[in-house]
mmCIF file of C-alpha atoms in Angstrom:
data_model
loop_
_atom_site.group_PDB
_atom_site.id
_atom_site.type_symbol
_atom_site.label_atom_id
_atom_site.label_comp_id
_atom_site.label_asym_id
_atom_site.label_seq_id
_atom_site.Cartn_x
_atom_site.Cartn_y
_atom_site.Cartn_z
ATOM 1 C CA MET A 1 -0.102 0.069 0.362
ATOM 2 C CA GLU A 2 1.407 3.263 -0.864
ATOM 3 C CA GLU A 3 1.873 5.794 1.838
ATOM 4 C CA ASN A 4 -0.654 8.996 2.441
ATOM 5 C CA LYS A 5 1.937 11.644 2.618
ATOM 6 C CA ASP A 6 -1.272 14.070 3.546
ATOM 7 C CA LEU A 7 -2.285 12.325 6.584
ATOM 8 C CA ASN A 8 -0.976 14.461 9.602
ATOM 9 C CA ILE A 9 -2.556 12.650 12.643
ATOM 10 C CA GLU A 10 0.504 13.866 15.412
ATOM 11 C CA ALA A 11 -0.506 15.310 18.370
ATOM 12 C CA GLY A 12 -3.813 14.405 17.731
ATOM 13 C CA GLU A 13 -4.286 17.102 14.764
ATOM 14 C CA ALA A 14 -7.242 16.136 12.447
ATOM 15 C CA VAL A 15 -6.761 15.050 8.886
ATOM 16 C CA ASP A 16 -7.803 16.629 5.624
ATOM 17 C CA LYS A 17 -10.976 15.331 4.624
ATOM 18 C CA ALA A 18 -9.387 14.390 1.059
ATOM 19 C CA SER A 19 -7.479 11.558 2.855
ATOM 20 C CA PHE A 20 -10.860 9.509 3.389
ATOM 21 C CA ALA A 21 -12.485 7.269 0.941
ATOM 22 C CA ASP A 22 -16.479 6.040 1.501
ATOM 23 C CA VAL A 23 -17.072 3.091 3.599
ATOM 24 C CA ASN A 24 -19.943 1.190 2.408
ATOM 25 C CA TYR A 25 -21.602 -0.544 5.265
ATOM 26 C CA GLY A 26 -24.829 -1.288 3.721
ATOM 27 C CA LYS A 27 -27.881 -1.534 6.220
ATOM 28 C CA ASP A 28 -29.210 -5.145 5.422
ATOM 29 C CA LYS A 29 -26.862 -6.908 7.962
ATOM 30 C CA ASN A 30 -27.933 -10.676 6.433
ATOM 31 C CA VAL A 31 -25.529 -10.322 3.261
ATOM 32 C CA SER A 32 -24.438 -12.970 1.020
ATOM 33 C CA GLU A 33 -21.016 -14.608 0.654
ATOM 34 C CA GLU A 34 -20.754 -13.074 -2.731
ATOM 35 C CA LYS A 35 -21.167 -9.610 -1.804
ATOM 36 C CA SER A 36 -18.443 -10.555 0.885
ATOM 37 C CA ALA A 37 -16.210 -11.460 -1.792
ATOM 38 C CA GLU A 38 -16.833 -8.221 -3.382
ATOM 39 C CA LYS A 39 -15.594 -6.464 -0.394
ATOM 40 C CA LYS A 40 -12.209 -8.427 -0.636
ATOM 41 C CA GLU A 41 -11.923 -7.282 -4.402
ATOM 42 C CA LYS A 42 -12.668 -3.663 -3.825
ATOM 43 C CA LYS A 43 -10.085 -3.530 -0.957
ATOM 44 C CA GLN A 44 -7.332 -5.366 -2.527
ATOM 45 C CA GLY A 45 -7.660 -3.460 -5.891
ATOM 46 C CA LYS A 46 -8.030 0.362 -4.641
ATOM 47 C CA GLY A 47 -5.742 -0.314 -1.267
ATOM 48 C CA VAL A 48 -6.194 0.971 1.933
ATOM 49 C CA PHE A 49 -8.390 4.161 0.524
ATOM 50 C CA GLY A 50 -10.517 2.232 -1.726
ATOM 51 C CA TRP A 51 -13.996 1.857 -1.656
ATOM 52 C CA ILE A 52 -15.669 -1.085 0.530
ATOM 53 C CA ALA A 53 -18.648 -2.710 -0.306
ATOM 54 C CA VAL A 54 -20.946 -4.711 2.233
ATOM 55 C CA ALA A 55 -19.539 -7.463 4.170
ATOM 56 C CA VAL A 56 -20.725 -10.266 5.924
ATOM 57 C CA LEU A 57 -21.576 -9.572 9.888
ATOM 58 C CA VAL A 58 -19.221 -11.013 12.473
ATOM 59 C CA ILE A 59 -21.075 -11.504 15.237
ATOM 60 C CA VAL A 60 -19.105 -10.935 18.545
ATOM 61 C CA LEU A 61 -20.129 -10.101 21.971
ATOM 62 C CA LEU A 62 -19.581 -6.948 23.648
ATOM 63 C CA ALA A 63 -18.640 -8.261 26.902
ATOM 64 C CA ALA A 64 -15.367 -8.732 25.276
ATOM 65 C CA ALA A 65 -15.321 -4.949 25.073
ATOM 66 C CA PHE A 66 -17.159 -4.248 28.565
ATOM 67 C CA MET A 67 -14.164 -6.661 30.088
ATOM 68 C CA LEU A 68 -11.087 -4.301 28.722
ATOM 69 C CA ILE A 69 -9.247 -2.254 31.033
ATOM 70 C CA LYS A 70 -8.462 1.222 29.364
ATOM 71 C CA THR A 71 -6.909 4.171 31.625
ATOM 72 C CA LYS A 72 -4.271 5.641 29.433
ATOM 73 C CA GLY A 73 -4.199 9.205 28.891
ATOM 74 C CA GLY A 74 -5.876 10.299 25.677
ATOM 75 C CA SER A 75 -3.562 13.340 25.506
ATOM 76 C CA ASP A 76 -0.343 11.559 26.603
ATOM 77 C CA GLU A 77 -0.538 13.223 30.320
ATOM 78 C CA GLY A 78 -0.891 9.429 31.208
ATOM 79 C CA LEU A 79 -3.672 9.874 33.247
ATOM 80 C CA ALA A 80 -6.924 7.526 33.486
ATOM 81 C CA ASN A 81 -8.813 7.735 30.219
ATOM 82 C CA ARG A 82 -11.187 4.805 30.157
ATOM 83 C CA PHE A 83 -12.578 2.615 32.985
ATOM 84 C CA GLY A 84 -13.670 -1.455 32.882
ATOM 85 C CA VAL A 85 -13.149 -3.145 36.196
ATOM 86 C CA VAL A 86 -10.361 -0.841 37.015
ATOM 87 C CA ILE A 87 -10.637 -1.319 40.854
ATOM 88 C CA GLY A 88 -8.436 1.695 42.456
ATOM 89 C CA ILE A 89 -7.234 5.225 41.447
ATOM 90 C CA PRO A 90 -4.273 6.062 43.089
ATOM 91 C CA ASP A 91 -3.778 10.030 43.905
ATOM 92 C CA GLY A 92 -0.702 11.215 46.174
ATOM 93 C CA ASP A 93 -0.926 9.523 49.112
ATOM 94 C CA TYR A 94 -3.910 7.451 48.797
ATOM 95 C CA LEU A 95 -5.579 4.802 46.752
ATOM 96 C CA TYR A 96 -9.449 5.446 46.120
ATOM 97 C CA HIS A 97 -10.959 1.735 45.424
ATOM 98 C CA THR A 98 -13.532 -0.506 45.813
ATOM 99 C CA ASP A 99 -13.334 -4.312 47.224
ATOM 100 C CA TYR A 100 -14.154 -7.489 46.200
ATOM 101 C CA TYR A 101 -18.087 -7.069 46.479
ATOM 102 C CA GLY A 102 -17.777 -4.245 44.669
ATOM 103 C CA ASP A 103 -20.690 -1.989 47.090
ATOM 104 C CA LYS A 104 -18.000 0.245 48.520
ATOM 105 C CA ILE A 105 -15.310 3.083 48.127
ATOM 106 C CA TYR A 106 -12.298 2.873 50.322
ATOM 107 C CA LYS A 107 -9.949 5.312 50.975
ATOM 108 C CA THR A 108 -6.557 3.561 51.905
ATOM 109 C CA GLY A 109 -3.075 4.978 52.551
ATOM 110 C CA LEU A 110 -0.142 4.339 49.848
ATOM 111 C CA THR A 111 2.752 5.959 52.139
ATOM 112 C CA GLU A 112 4.967 3.855 54.424
ATOM 113 C CA GLY A 113 3.291 3.066 58.105
ATOM 114 C CA ASN A 114 -0.088 4.201 56.296
ATOM 115 C CA THR A 115 -0.987 1.132 53.955
ATOM 116 C CA SER A 116 -3.122 -0.016 56.598
ATOM 117 C CA ASN A 117 -5.391 2.907 57.505
ATOM 118 C CA SER A 118 -8.927 2.559 55.556
ATOM 119 C CA GLU A 119 -11.580 4.574 55.467
ATOM 120 C CA LEU A 120 -14.903 3.696 54.125
ATOM 121 C CA ILE A 121 -15.917 7.010 52.154
ATOM 122 C CA ALA A 122 -19.109 5.705 50.266
ATOM 123 C CA GLU A 123 -21.455 3.589 50.255
ATOM 124 C CA ASP A 124 -24.964 2.252 48.472
ATOM 125 C CA VAL A 125 -22.562 2.096 45.232
ATOM 126 C CA ALA A 126 -21.657 -0.653 42.818
ATOM 127 C CA PRO A 127 -18.922 1.026 40.952
ATOM 128 C CA PHE A 128 -17.774 -0.723 37.526
ATOM 129 C CA GLY A 129 -14.443 0.865 37.119
ATOM 130 C CA PHE A 130 -12.844 4.290 37.986
ATOM 131 C CA THR A 131 -11.033 6.740 36.248
ATOM 132 C CA GLU A 132 -9.886 10.317 37.114
ATOM 133 C CA TYR A 133 -9.902 13.197 34.850
ATOM 134 C CA GLU A 134 -9.093 17.007 35.404
ATOM 135 C CA GLY A 135 -9.074 16.231 39.550
ATOM 136 C CA LYS A 136 -12.624 14.246 39.915
ATOM 137 C CA ILE A 137 -12.984 10.523 40.383
ATOM 138 C CA TYR A 138 -15.842 8.967 37.797
ATOM 139 C CA PHE A 139 -17.324 5.705 38.058
ATOM 140 C CA PHE A 140 -20.003 3.984 36.373
ATOM 141 C CA ASP A 141 -22.898 1.951 38.827
ATOM 142 C CA ARG A 142 -23.500 -1.309 37.394
ATOM 143 C CA ILE A 143 -26.467 -1.205 39.441
ATOM 144 C CA LYS A 144 -27.913 1.628 38.836
ATOM 145 C CA ASN A 145 -26.768 1.992 35.891
ATOM 146 C CA GLY A 146 -25.731 5.252 35.516
ATOM 147 C CA ILE A 147 -22.070 7.716 35.216
ATOM 148 C CA TYR A 148 -21.163 9.267 38.530
ATOM 149 C CA LYS A 149 -18.712 11.614 39.524
ATOM 150 C CA MET A 150 -17.162 11.876 43.055
ATOM 151 C CA ASN A 151 -14.991 13.945 44.919
ATOM 152 C CA LYS A 152 -11.901 13.327 47.207
ATOM 153 C CA THR A 153 -14.466 13.141 50.418
ATOM 154 C CA GLY A 154 -16.881 10.435 48.793
ATOM 155 C CA GLU A 155 -19.609 12.827 47.798
ATOM 156 C CA VAL A 156 -21.429 11.456 44.208
ATOM 157 C CA GLU A 157 -23.021 12.848 41.916
ATOM 158 C CA LEU A 158 -24.820 11.399 38.823
ATOM 159 C CA ILE A 159 -23.890 12.648 35.525
ATOM 160 C CA TYR A 160 -25.470 10.780 33.041
ATOM 161 C CA ASP A 161 -28.511 8.159 33.656
ATOM 162 C CA GLY A 162 -27.985 5.152 31.305
ATOM 163 C CA VAL A 163 -26.616 2.326 30.360
ATOM 164 C CA THR A 164 -23.145 2.481 28.678
ATOM 165 C CA TYR A 165 -19.922 0.818 28.335
ATOM 166 C CA TYR A 166 -16.120 1.353 27.245
ATOM 167 C CA HIS A 167 -16.072 4.875 28.744
ATOM 168 C CA GLN A 168 -13.279 7.565 27.545
ATOM 169 C CA PHE A 169 -11.728 10.763 28.244
ATOM 170 C CA CYS A 170 -10.917 13.325 25.604
ATOM 171 C CA GLY A 171 -11.152 17.087 25.983
ATOM 172 C CA LYS A 172 -14.512 18.077 27.779
ATOM 173 C CA TYR A 173 -16.485 14.640 26.995
ATOM 174 C CA ILE A 174 -16.923 11.318 28.176
ATOM 175 C CA TYR A 175 -16.782 9.262 25.122
ATOM 176 C CA TYR A 176 -18.953 5.504 25.422
ATOM 177 C CA LEU A 177 -20.617 2.862 23.759
ATOM 178 C CA ASP A 178 -24.515 2.851 23.606
ATOM 179 C CA PRO A 179 -25.116 -1.057 23.601
ATOM 180 C CA VAL A 180 -27.950 -2.029 20.987
ATOM 181 C CA ALA A 181 -26.731 -5.587 20.354
ATOM 182 C CA SER A 182 -24.441 -8.423 20.613
ATOM 183 C CA TYR A 183 -22.756 -7.420 18.034
ATOM 184 C CA GLY A 184 -21.675 -3.936 19.213
ATOM 185 C CA GLY A 185 -23.226 -0.198 19.369
ATOM 186 C CA PHE A 186 -22.640 3.521 18.157
ATOM 187 C CA VAL A 187 -20.160 5.707 20.018
ATOM 188 C CA LYS A 188 -21.794 8.628 21.829
ATOM 189 C CA ARG A 189 -20.433 11.823 23.989
ATOM 190 C CA ILE A 190 -21.890 13.498 26.956
ATOM 191 C CA PRO A 191 -19.993 16.890 28.861
ATOM 192 C CA VAL A 192 -17.798 15.518 31.527
ATOM 193 C CA THR A 193 -20.306 17.692 33.519
ATOM 194 C CA GLY A 194 -23.216 15.901 32.623
ATOM 195 C CA GLY A 195 -25.857 16.798 29.810
ATOM 196 C CA GLU A 196 -27.935 15.375 26.802
ATOM 197 C CA ALA A 197 -25.968 12.476 24.864
ATOM 198 C CA GLU A 198 -25.135 13.252 21.144
ATOM 199 C CA THR A 199 -23.995 10.581 18.814
ATOM 200 C CA VAL A 200 -20.348 10.711 17.561
ATOM 201 C CA LEU A 201 -19.760 7.631 15.476
ATOM 202 C CA ASN A 202 -23.407 5.571 13.988
ATOM 203 C CA VAL A 203 -21.264 2.656 12.967
ATOM 204 C CA TYR A 204 -21.517 -0.919 15.119
ATOM 205 C CA THR A 205 -18.530 -0.877 16.755
ATOM 206 C CA THR A 206 -16.974 -3.186 20.218
ATOM 207 C CA CYS A 207 -14.250 -1.412 20.773
ATOM 208 C CA PHE A 208 -12.586 2.397 19.647
ATOM 209 C CA ALA A 209 -10.061 4.814 20.824
ATOM 210 C CA VAL A 210 -10.650 8.739 20.768
ATOM 211 C CA SER A 211 -7.376 10.622 20.159
ATOM 212 C CA GLY A 212 -7.638 14.285 19.880
ATOM 213 C CA LYS A 213 -9.459 15.182 16.990
ATOM 214 C CA ASN A 214 -9.584 12.013 15.369
ATOM 215 C CA ILE A 215 -11.381 8.181 16.517
ATOM 216 C CA VAL A 216 -9.964 5.090 15.541
ATOM 217 C CA TYR A 217 -12.542 1.720 15.597
ATOM 218 C CA TYR A 218 -13.034 -1.486 15.162
ATOM 219 C CA ASP A 219 -16.137 -2.742 12.739
ATOM 220 C CA SER A 220 -17.461 -5.600 13.838
ATOM 221 C CA ALA A 221 -19.355 -6.177 10.281
ATOM 222 C CA ILE A 222 -16.527 -6.272 7.571
ATOM 223 C CA ASN A 223 -13.888 -7.275 10.785
ATOM 224 C CA ASP A 224 -11.768 -3.816 9.977
ATOM 225 C CA VAL A 225 -9.822 -1.395 12.039
ATOM 226 C CA LEU A 226 -10.666 2.037 10.671
ATOM 227 C CA PHE A 227 -9.626 5.980 11.230
ATOM 228 C CA THR A 228 -11.505 9.030 10.841
ATOM 229 C CA THR A 229 -11.662 12.303 12.331
ATOM 230 C CA LEU A 230 -14.245 13.406 14.780
ATOM 231 C CA ASP A 231 -15.846 15.686 12.371
ATOM 232 C CA ASN A 232 -15.908 13.476 9.783
ATOM 233 C CA ALA A 233 -18.359 11.256 11.853
ATOM 234 C CA LEU A 234 -20.149 14.020 13.535
ATOM 235 C CA GLU A 235 -21.093 15.060 10.421
ATOM 236 C CA ASN A 236 -22.149 11.769 9.047
ATOM 237 C CA ALA A 237 -24.078 10.461 12.374
ATOM 238 C CA LYS A 238 -25.943 14.336 12.320
ATOM 239 C CA ALA A 239 -26.833 13.398 8.666
ATOM 240 C CA SER A 240 -28.450 9.954 9.285
ATOM 241 C CA GLU A 241 -32.143 9.921 10.024
ATOM 242 C CA GLU A 242 -32.194 6.149 10.565
ATOM 243 C CA ALA A 243 -31.787 5.582 14.380
ATOM 244 C CA LEU A 244 -29.772 2.515 15.291
ATOM 245 C CA THR A 245 -28.683 2.012 11.864
ATOM 246 C CA SER A 246 -25.218 1.755 10.654
ATOM 247 C CA ALA A 247 -24.434 4.007 7.669
ATOM 248 C CA ASP A 248 -21.925 5.277 4.837
ATOM 249 C CA ILE A 249 -18.875 7.021 6.303
ATOM 250 C CA LYS A 250 -15.725 8.143 4.912
ATOM 251 C CA ALA A 251 -12.721 7.043 6.640
ATOM 252 C CA ILE A 252 -9.354 4.961 6.417
ATOM 253 C CA VAL A 253 -8.965 1.275 6.731
ATOM 254 C CA VAL A 254 -6.035 0.592 9.068
ATOM 255 C CA ALA A 255 -6.140 -3.030 9.688
ATOM 256 C CA GLU A 256 -8.082 -5.849 7.167
ATOM 257 C CA ASP A 257 -9.602 -8.707 8.562
ATOM 258 C CA ARG A 258 -8.145 -8.373 12.302
ATOM 259 C CA PHE A 259 -10.882 -9.073 15.069
ATOM 260 C CA ALA A 260 -9.336 -6.071 17.129
ATOM 261 C CA GLN A 261 -9.677 -5.255 21.046
ATOM 262 C CA ASN A 262 -7.821 -3.107 23.128
ATOM 263 C CA LEU A 263 -7.336 -0.423 20.871
ATOM 264 C CA ASN A 264 -4.629 2.181 21.862
ATOM 265 C CA VAL A 265 -3.167 5.120 19.276
ATOM 266 C CA VAL A 266 0.118 6.530 19.595
ATOM 267 C CA GLY A 267 0.965 9.007 17.334
ATOM 268 C CA ASP A 268 0.368 7.398 13.847
ATOM 269 C CA SER A 269 0.462 4.044 15.187
ATOM 270 C CA VAL A 270 -2.608 1.877 16.524
ATOM 271 C CA PHE A 271 -1.725 -0.827 19.086
ATOM 272 C CA PHE A 272 -4.327 -3.536 19.495
ATOM 273 C CA THR A 273 -4.416 -7.268 20.115
ATOM 274 C CA ASP A 274 -5.889 -9.271 17.419
ATOM 275 C CA GLY A 275 -8.869 -12.320 19.060
ATOM 276 C CA SER A 276 -8.728 -14.122 16.119
ATOM 277 C CA LYS A 277 -4.708 -15.151 16.288
ATOM 278 C CA GLU A 278 -4.999 -16.063 20.014
ATOM 279 C CA ASN A 279 -4.883 -12.138 20.999
ATOM 280 C CA VAL A 280 -1.124 -11.613 19.247
ATOM 281 C CA ILE A 281 -0.299 -8.155 19.492
ATOM 282 C CA CYS A 282 -0.456 -5.711 16.574
ATOM 283 C CA ARG A 283 1.285 -2.227 15.265
ATOM 284 C CA ALA A 284 -0.717 -0.876 12.504
ATOM 285 C CA SER A 285 0.117 2.065 10.571
ATOM 286 C CA ILE A 286 -2.743 4.345 10.140
ATOM 287 C CA LYS A 287 -0.316 6.457 7.027
ATOM 288 C CA THR A 288 0.781 2.955 4.915
ATOM 289 C CA GLY A 289 -1.763 0.285 6.153
ATOM 290 C CA GLU A 290 1.153 -2.244 6.977
ATOM 291 C CA VAL A 291 0.431 -4.934 10.373
ATOM 292 C CA GLU A 292 3.140 -5.649 12.364
ATOM 293 C CA GLU A 293 2.825 -8.432 14.979
ATOM 294 C CA VAL A 294 5.168 -7.117 17.518
ATOM 295 C CA ASN A 295 8.148 -8.960 18.440
ATOM 296 C CA PHE A 296 7.582 -11.745 16.308
ATOM 297 C CA GLY A 297 4.017 -13.032 17.624
ATOM 298 C CA THR A 298 3.865 -11.943 21.595
ATOM 299 C CA THR A 299 0.450 -12.731 23.001
ATOM 300 C CA GLY A 300 -1.374 -10.844 25.721
ATOM 301 C CA THR A 301 -4.646 -9.262 26.992
ATOM 302 C CA PHE A 302 -5.956 -6.030 28.796
ATOM 303 C CA LEU A 303 -3.273 -4.355 26.307
ATOM 304 C CA ASN A 304 -2.571 -0.816 27.425
ATOM 305 C CA VAL A 305 -0.051 1.732 25.866
ATOM 306 C CA CYS A 306 1.072 4.741 28.220
ATOM 307 C CA GLY A 307 4.271 6.775 27.602
ATOM 308 C CA ASP A 308 6.912 5.046 25.811
ATOM 309 C CA TYR A 309 5.318 1.471 27.018
ATOM 310 C CA MET A 310 2.852 -1.325 26.282
ATOM 311 C CA PHE A 311 1.543 -3.264 29.516
ATOM 312 C CA TYR A 312 -0.407 -6.849 29.096
ATOM 313 C CA VAL A 313 -1.196 -10.125 31.189
ATOM 314 C CA GLY A 314 0.551 -12.928 29.212
ATOM 315 C CA ALA A 315 -0.535 -16.377 28.968
ATOM 316 C CA ASP A 316 1.363 -17.189 31.783
ATOM 317 C CA ASN A 317 -0.602 -14.827 34.056
ATOM 318 C CA ALA A 318 2.023 -12.444 34.691
ATOM 319 C CA LEU A 319 2.256 -8.876 33.890
ATOM 320 C CA TYR A 320 4.566 -7.668 31.450
ATOM 321 C CA ARG A 321 6.197 -4.276 30.318
ATOM 322 C CA MET A 322 7.665 -3.815 26.331
ATOM 323 C CA ASN A 323 8.696 -1.049 24.651
ATOM 324 C CA LEU A 324 6.937 0.283 21.827
ATOM 325 C CA ASP A 325 8.688 -1.362 19.501
ATOM 326 C CA GLY A 326 8.601 -4.493 20.808
ATOM 327 C CA LYS A 327 12.281 -4.923 22.692
ATOM 328 C CA ASP A 328 13.012 -5.274 26.341
ATOM 329 C CA ILE A 329 9.969 -7.091 27.668
ATOM 330 C CA ARG A 330 10.052 -7.171 31.335
ATOM 331 C CA ASN A 331 8.033 -9.407 33.381
ATOM 332 C CA LEU A 332 6.892 -7.271 36.632
ATOM 333 C CA THR A 333 4.932 -9.566 38.598
ATOM 334 C CA GLY A 334 6.653 -12.919 38.006
ATOM 335 C CA ASN A 335 4.459 -15.814 39.576
ATOM 336 C CA ALA A 336 3.450 -14.042 42.900
ATOM 337 C CA PHE A 337 -0.311 -14.055 41.808
ATOM 338 C CA LYS A 338 -2.793 -16.895 40.347
ATOM 339 C CA GLU A 339 -5.034 -14.359 38.761
ATOM 340 C CA PHE A 340 -5.420 -10.807 36.847
ATOM 341 C CA ALA A 341 -8.970 -9.685 36.958
ATOM 342 C CA GLY A 342 -7.080 -6.392 35.294
ATOM 343 C CA PHE A 343 -5.230 -3.716 35.706
ATOM 344 C CA GLY A 344 -5.330 0.572 35.428
ATOM 345 C CA LEU A 345 -2.429 2.516 34.176
ATOM 346 C CA PHE A 346 -2.259 6.412 36.380
ATOM 347 C CA LYS A 347 0.887 8.433 35.246
ATOM 348 C CA ASP A 348 3.968 6.468 36.770
ATOM 349 C CA THR A 349 1.706 4.048 38.788
ATOM 350 C CA ILE A 350 -0.235 0.342 37.941
ATOM 351 C CA VAL A 351 -3.389 -0.622 40.274
ATOM 352 C CA ALA A 352 -4.171 -4.506 39.768
ATOM 353 C CA TYR A 353 -6.667 -6.775 41.022
ATOM 354 C CA ALA A 354 -5.288 -10.226 41.526
ATOM 355 C CA LEU A 355 -6.120 -13.631 43.245
ATOM 356 C CA MET A 356 -2.827 -14.071 45.567
ATOM 357 C CA PRO A 357 -1.883 -17.746 47.083
ATOM 358 C CA GLN A 358 -1.757 -17.675 50.384
ATOM 359 C CA LEU A 359 -1.110 -20.705 53.414
ATOM 360 C CA ASN A 360 -4.060 -20.645 55.940
ATOM 361 C CA SER A 361 -2.211 -21.171 59.143
ATOM 362 C CA GLU A 362 -5.347 -23.031 60.373
ATOM 363 C CA THR A 363 -6.389 -25.267 57.365
ATOM 364 C CA MET A 364 -2.681 -25.530 56.348
ATOM 365 C CA GLN A 365 -4.441 -25.137 52.935
ATOM 366 C CA THR A 366 -3.106 -22.608 50.394
ATOM 367 C CA GLU A 367 -6.256 -20.184 49.387
ATOM 368 C CA GLN A 368 -6.463 -17.804 46.821
ATOM 369 C CA LEU A 369 -6.835 -14.234 48.086
ATOM 370 C CA PRO A 370 -8.121 -11.444 46.779
ATOM 371 C CA VAL A 371 -5.999 -8.403 46.661
ATOM 372 C CA ILE A 372 -5.006 -4.738 45.153
ATOM 373 C CA VAL A 373 -1.590 -4.506 44.015
ATOM 374 C CA VAL A 374 -0.456 -0.543 43.453
ATOM 375 C CA MET A 375 3.358 -1.075 41.973
ATOM 376 C CA ASP A 376 5.215 1.565 39.818
ATOM 377 C CA PHE A 377 6.011 1.179 36.091
ATOM 378 C CA GLU A 378 9.343 -0.840 37.247
ATOM 379 C CA GLY A 379 7.239 -3.866 39.342
ATOM 380 C CA LYS A 380 8.278 -2.053 42.493
ATOM 381 C CA PRO A 381 5.797 -2.796 44.895
ATOM 382 C CA LYS A 382 3.538 0.252 46.962
ATOM 383 C CA ASN A 383 1.232 -1.898 48.469
ATOM 384 C CA VAL A 384 -0.678 -5.065 48.434
ATOM 385 C CA MET A 385 -4.055 -5.149 50.386
ATOM 386 C CA PRO A 386 -6.958 -7.019 50.579
ATOM 387 C CA ALA A 387 -9.618 -6.579 48.300
ATOM 388 C CA ALA A 388 -12.192 -8.802 50.376
ATOM 389 C CA ASP A 389 -12.488 -7.500 53.619
ATOM 390 C CA THR A 390 -10.253 -4.379 54.999
ATOM 391 C CA THR A 391 -10.008 -5.908 58.514
ATOM 392 C CA LEU A 392 -8.729 -8.758 57.556
ATOM 393 C CA SER A 393 -5.299 -7.256 56.872
ATOM 394 C CA ASN A 394 -3.228 -9.418 59.528
ATOM 395 C CA MET A 395 -4.169 -11.889 56.908
ATOM 396 C CA TYR A 396 -1.941 -10.490 53.683
ATOM 397 C CA PRO A 397 1.338 -9.304 53.164
ATOM 398 C CA THR A 398 2.521 -5.723 53.519
ATOM 399 C CA GLU A 399 3.901 -5.958 50.272
ATOM 400 C CA MET A 400 4.355 -7.602 47.285
ATOM 401 C CA PRO A 401 5.887 -11.383 47.700
ATOM 402 C CA GLU A 402 9.724 -10.466 45.721
ATOM 403 C CA VAL A 403 10.304 -12.623 42.690
ATOM 404 C CA THR A 404 13.828 -10.993 41.962
ATOM 405 C CA GLU A 405 15.687 -8.161 42.891
ATOM 406 C CA GLU A 406 15.140 -6.416 39.691
ATOM 407 C CA ALA A 407 12.484 -6.888 36.836
ATOM 408 C CA GLU A 408 12.731 -10.231 34.948
ATOM 409 C CA VAL A 409 14.242 -9.523 31.194
ATOM 410 C CA THR A 410 12.424 -12.028 28.599
ATOM 411 C CA GLU A 411 14.611 -12.532 25.632
ATOM 412 C CA GLU A 412 12.967 -12.112 22.443
ATOM 413 C CA VAL A 413 11.015 -14.722 20.239
ATOM 414 C CA PRO A 414 12.993 -16.142 16.793
ATOM 415 C CA ALA A 415 12.733 -14.201 14.205
ATOM 416 C CA GLU A 416 11.195 -17.438 12.348
ATOM 417 C CA THR A 417 8.073 -16.652 13.700
ATOM 418 C CA SER A 418 7.755 -13.023 12.234
ATOM 419 C CA GLU A 419 4.719 -12.289 10.183
ATOM 420 C CA ILE A 420 4.025 -9.146 8.375
ATOM 421 C CA ALA A 421 0.006 -8.135 7.126
ATOM 422 C CA GLY A 422 -0.427 -5.277 4.998
#
């Protein structure tokens, strides 16, 4: 594919409309194999800016998107941006977090000598993930079905009433999926202060990433990753009068035939995991349309890019950090934990929810205890605290089990497993 030299997407700048071609999704979801073949022919003939015809619908569950842990800053500050089941938000010397049962919010110290000091600050809540944006804490209440804003004393305020998923912040808006079916929903947004919802992208998608004035999204109907400007998307959405119906939109094909999850945008690159290939980590160029499987096919879940690193949970359930070029893979947690249920990145801090093997002195049986793990980007622990009951601190270690003096560096996979797809 030829490089589109007109693209200027650094620092979240918008792209000129001339760079885009119409992407034709069609209204009928029960399309034929013949039209699926037509899609292939046109995409291969026209390249990344070619016309795309109607494709066979790919049925994917929104549950995969619901469980994504995405907390990277959309404007490179490293602030919490998206929230799924992120269990806590670090702020200075304290962690604001929920517990294993998810029906209370606590404030727990992170400084030495203050790690067992937990204060209950909010009850009658069911937070499904946290994020911090411009000094405020936000969460989705899974019982009341609404987005809430909370201050540091535990006072909560409803800012949007309705079921929403895959939230992320950019500018003065909260962007989210409005789920309408198992194969996805439309992207909408509300002001961070609350207000009426506005449709941003009326194309069925299961995950997306807003970056400055642009948006990258996975289209479940054609199994591709696409890129367009927010202006293009908004203009198209406002012009469409058919509710709950995908429509034609001017966009650029970034990656073809990839079941993309965990989308992250860094400059003119899109990082994601491919669910159709055992969650291999991929990097796609928006300018050229070339897709590279990072570090010769490294696989992982909960991919999250922050600053100069990408973080993910490997097949061995350890938490890893890798440079954006695929080099210097580091195992940050070793085998200290049995299972990760996700993690969030906040500036220079990682907050993870995991199970940790612990010997019960009464039964002499090893139990898997739910814990909240707080560490820096080098894997150095700040605190490990109980997630099930804050009164049981004597049952838990006061710091993470030591794996090695320094984070383990994993050798790269031999080059013969490499695969590049255009």
